[in-house]
């Protein structure tokens, strides 16, 4: 039996698409049963529908400032669809404890940094400003504290000379599309996953010259 998964998005939906693609493999241990967006115009909704997945908008603006009412509507649809896991994939609303607690241990998120470095927004710019030599992405369980839940999987990319926010974001995004399906599969299988070899580790010793007095 495949694990039933719902995905929450707000926009482009490329991570959602990577999960849908992975789940189209008969051997994949999860199936995508529902995509929900808080934005009716999210391009990801059409991508999901094009793949034959039920995709609905639950517009947060219709609920004014009542975040819990919006989440109650989402929760009802998640349960009606028989979702067992929820994947946040570029879902740009902060969740209240109500929804987080309801899905404790069963809600995953992908974040574009190597947490605990750079929680929150603008991760690529902040990574460039900090001068880190490795950057990447993290799949973690969602808890009440934003971007602080238990880490399930990470992928690193090098930061290269001349990188801009866009080039670095694109390099990280390619890894997000590999990592999220792999992490979801591991959770759906009950935690077992392939452990990478030491040879797969990534080191990034960029040339460095001491400044002359
Ligand atoms: C990704 O970078 C993801 O890590 C972050 O938001 C972005 C969503 O992109 N949480 P997409 O909608 O999946 O293309």
Short mmCIF file of N, CA, C and O and ligand atoms in Angstrom, two decimals, residues 9-17 44 88-92 109-113 123-124 137-138 147 169 172-173 176-177 180, ligand 1:
data_model
loop_
_atom_site.label_atom_id
_atom_site.label_comp_id
_atom_site.label_asym_id
_atom_site.label_seq_id
_atom_site.Cartn_x
_atom_site.Cartn_y
_atom_site.Cartn_z
N UNK A 9 1.22 24.20 -1.55
CA UNK A 9 2.07 25.12 -2.31
C UNK A 9 1.51 26.55 -2.22
O UNK A 9 0.37 26.76 -1.77
N UNK A 10 2.33 27.50 -2.67
CA UNK A 10 1.85 28.88 -2.82
C UNK A 10 2.17 29.44 -4.19
O UNK A 10 1.67 30.51 -4.54
N UNK A 11 3.05 28.79 -4.95
CA UNK A 11 3.50 29.43 -6.18
C UNK A 11 3.87 28.47 -7.29
O UNK A 11 3.08 27.61 -7.69
N UNK A 12 5.11 28.61 -7.73
CA UNK A 12 5.64 27.93 -8.91
C UNK A 12 5.47 26.41 -8.88
O UNK A 12 5.12 25.79 -9.87
N UNK A 13 5.76 25.80 -7.76
CA UNK A 13 5.47 24.37 -7.60
C UNK A 13 6.49 23.44 -8.22
O UNK A 13 6.16 22.29 -8.55
N UNK A 14 7.76 23.87 -8.34
CA UNK A 14 8.72 22.95 -8.96
C UNK A 14 9.05 21.77 -8.04
O UNK A 14 9.28 20.65 -8.52
N UNK A 15 9.08 22.00 -6.75
CA UNK A 15 9.30 20.86 -5.83
C UNK A 15 8.10 19.92 -5.85
O UNK A 15 8.26 18.70 -5.80
N UNK A 16 6.92 20.50 -5.89
CA UNK A 16 5.71 19.68 -6.03
C UNK A 16 5.80 18.81 -7.28
O UNK A 16 5.49 17.61 -7.25
N UNK A 17 6.24 19.42 -8.37
CA UNK A 17 6.34 18.68 -9.64
C UNK A 17 7.35 17.54 -9.51
O UNK A 17 7.13 16.44 -10.03
N UNK A 44 1.59 26.28 -9.89
CA UNK A 44 1.68 24.86 -9.55
C UNK A 44 0.35 24.13 -9.63
O UNK A 44 0.31 22.91 -9.88
N UNK A 88 5.01 20.34 2.67
CA UNK A 88 5.02 21.75 2.31
C UNK A 88 6.07 21.94 1.22
O UNK A 88 7.21 21.49 1.37
N UNK A 89 5.68 22.58 0.14
CA UNK A 89 6.61 22.76 -0.98
C UNK A 89 6.47 24.20 -1.48
O UNK A 89 5.66 24.48 -2.37
N UNK A 90 7.21 25.10 -0.84
CA UNK A 90 7.06 26.52 -1.18
C UNK A 90 5.73 27.06 -0.69
O UNK A 90 5.14 27.92 -1.34
N UNK A 91 5.28 26.56 0.46
CA UNK A 91 4.04 27.08 1.06
C UNK A 91 4.43 28.28 1.92
O UNK A 91 5.15 28.12 2.91
N UNK A 92 3.98 29.47 1.50
CA UNK A 92 4.55 30.70 2.05
C UNK A 92 3.71 31.32 3.17
O UNK A 92 3.74 32.53 3.37
N UNK A 109 8.81 19.67 5.35
CA UNK A 109 9.04 20.92 4.63
C UNK A 109 10.40 20.85 3.95
O UNK A 109 11.30 20.15 4.43
N UNK A 110 10.55 21.56 2.85
CA UNK A 110 11.88 21.72 2.25
C UNK A 110 12.28 23.17 2.37
O UNK A 110 11.49 24.08 2.09
N UNK A 111 13.52 23.36 2.81
CA UNK A 111 14.03 24.71 3.06
C UNK A 111 15.34 24.89 2.30
O UNK A 111 16.20 24.01 2.33
N UNK A 112 15.50 26.05 1.63
CA UNK A 112 16.68 26.23 0.78
C UNK A 112 17.93 26.71 1.52
O UNK A 112 18.50 27.76 1.19
N UNK A 113 18.34 25.97 2.52
CA UNK A 113 19.65 26.20 3.16
C UNK A 113 19.99 24.94 3.94
O UNK A 113 19.15 24.06 4.14
N UNK A 123 17.60 33.13 1.77
CA UNK A 123 18.70 32.28 2.23
C UNK A 123 19.93 32.38 1.33
O UNK A 123 21.05 32.32 1.83
N UNK A 124 19.71 32.51 0.01
CA UNK A 124 20.87 32.50 -0.89
C UNK A 124 21.68 33.79 -0.75
O UNK A 124 22.91 33.76 -0.73
N UNK A 137 20.26 22.49 0.84
CA UNK A 137 18.84 22.43 1.18
C UNK A 137 18.61 21.34 2.22
O UNK A 137 19.42 20.42 2.37
N UNK A 138 17.48 21.47 2.90
CA UNK A 138 17.15 20.59 4.02
C UNK A 138 15.69 20.18 3.94
O UNK A 138 14.82 21.02 3.69
N UNK A 147 11.25 26.42 10.73
CA UNK A 147 12.52 25.88 10.19
C UNK A 147 13.41 25.24 11.25
O UNK A 147 14.63 25.18 11.10
N UNK A 169 20.79 29.99 -6.29
CA UNK A 169 19.43 29.44 -6.09
C UNK A 169 19.15 28.31 -7.08
O UNK A 169 18.56 27.28 -6.71
N UNK A 172 20.99 25.16 -6.01
CA UNK A 172 20.33 24.54 -4.84
C UNK A 172 19.02 23.88 -5.28
O UNK A 172 18.71 22.75 -4.86
N UNK A 173 18.28 24.56 -6.16
CA UNK A 173 16.96 24.05 -6.55
C UNK A 173 17.08 22.68 -7.24
O UNK A 173 16.24 21.79 -7.03
N UNK A 176 17.24 20.33 -4.54
CA UNK A 176 15.95 20.20 -3.86
C UNK A 176 15.10 19.16 -4.57
O UNK A 176 14.42 18.34 -3.94
N UNK A 177 15.16 19.20 -5.91
CA UNK A 177 14.31 18.30 -6.69
C UNK A 177 14.75 16.84 -6.57
O UNK A 177 13.96 15.93 -6.82
N UNK A 180 13.98 16.07 -2.10
CA UNK A 180 12.63 15.95 -1.51
C UNK A 180 12.00 14.59 -1.83
O UNK A 180 11.52 13.91 -0.92
C1 LIG B 1 11.99 26.37 -2.79
O1 LIG B 1 13.26 26.97 -2.86
C2 LIG B 1 11.77 25.78 -1.43
O2 LIG B 1 12.93 25.29 -0.83
C3 LIG B 1 11.25 26.96 -0.64
O3 LIG B 1 10.45 27.68 -1.54
C4 LIG B 1 10.88 27.40 -2.86
C5 LIG B 1 9.68 26.89 -3.59
O4 LIG B 1 9.93 26.68 -4.95
N1 LIG B 1 10.57 26.52 0.55
P1 LIG B 1 8.91 25.81 -5.80
O5 LIG B 1 7.55 26.44 -5.67
O6 LIG B 1 8.93 24.42 -5.26
O7 LIG B 1 9.41 25.89 -7.20
#
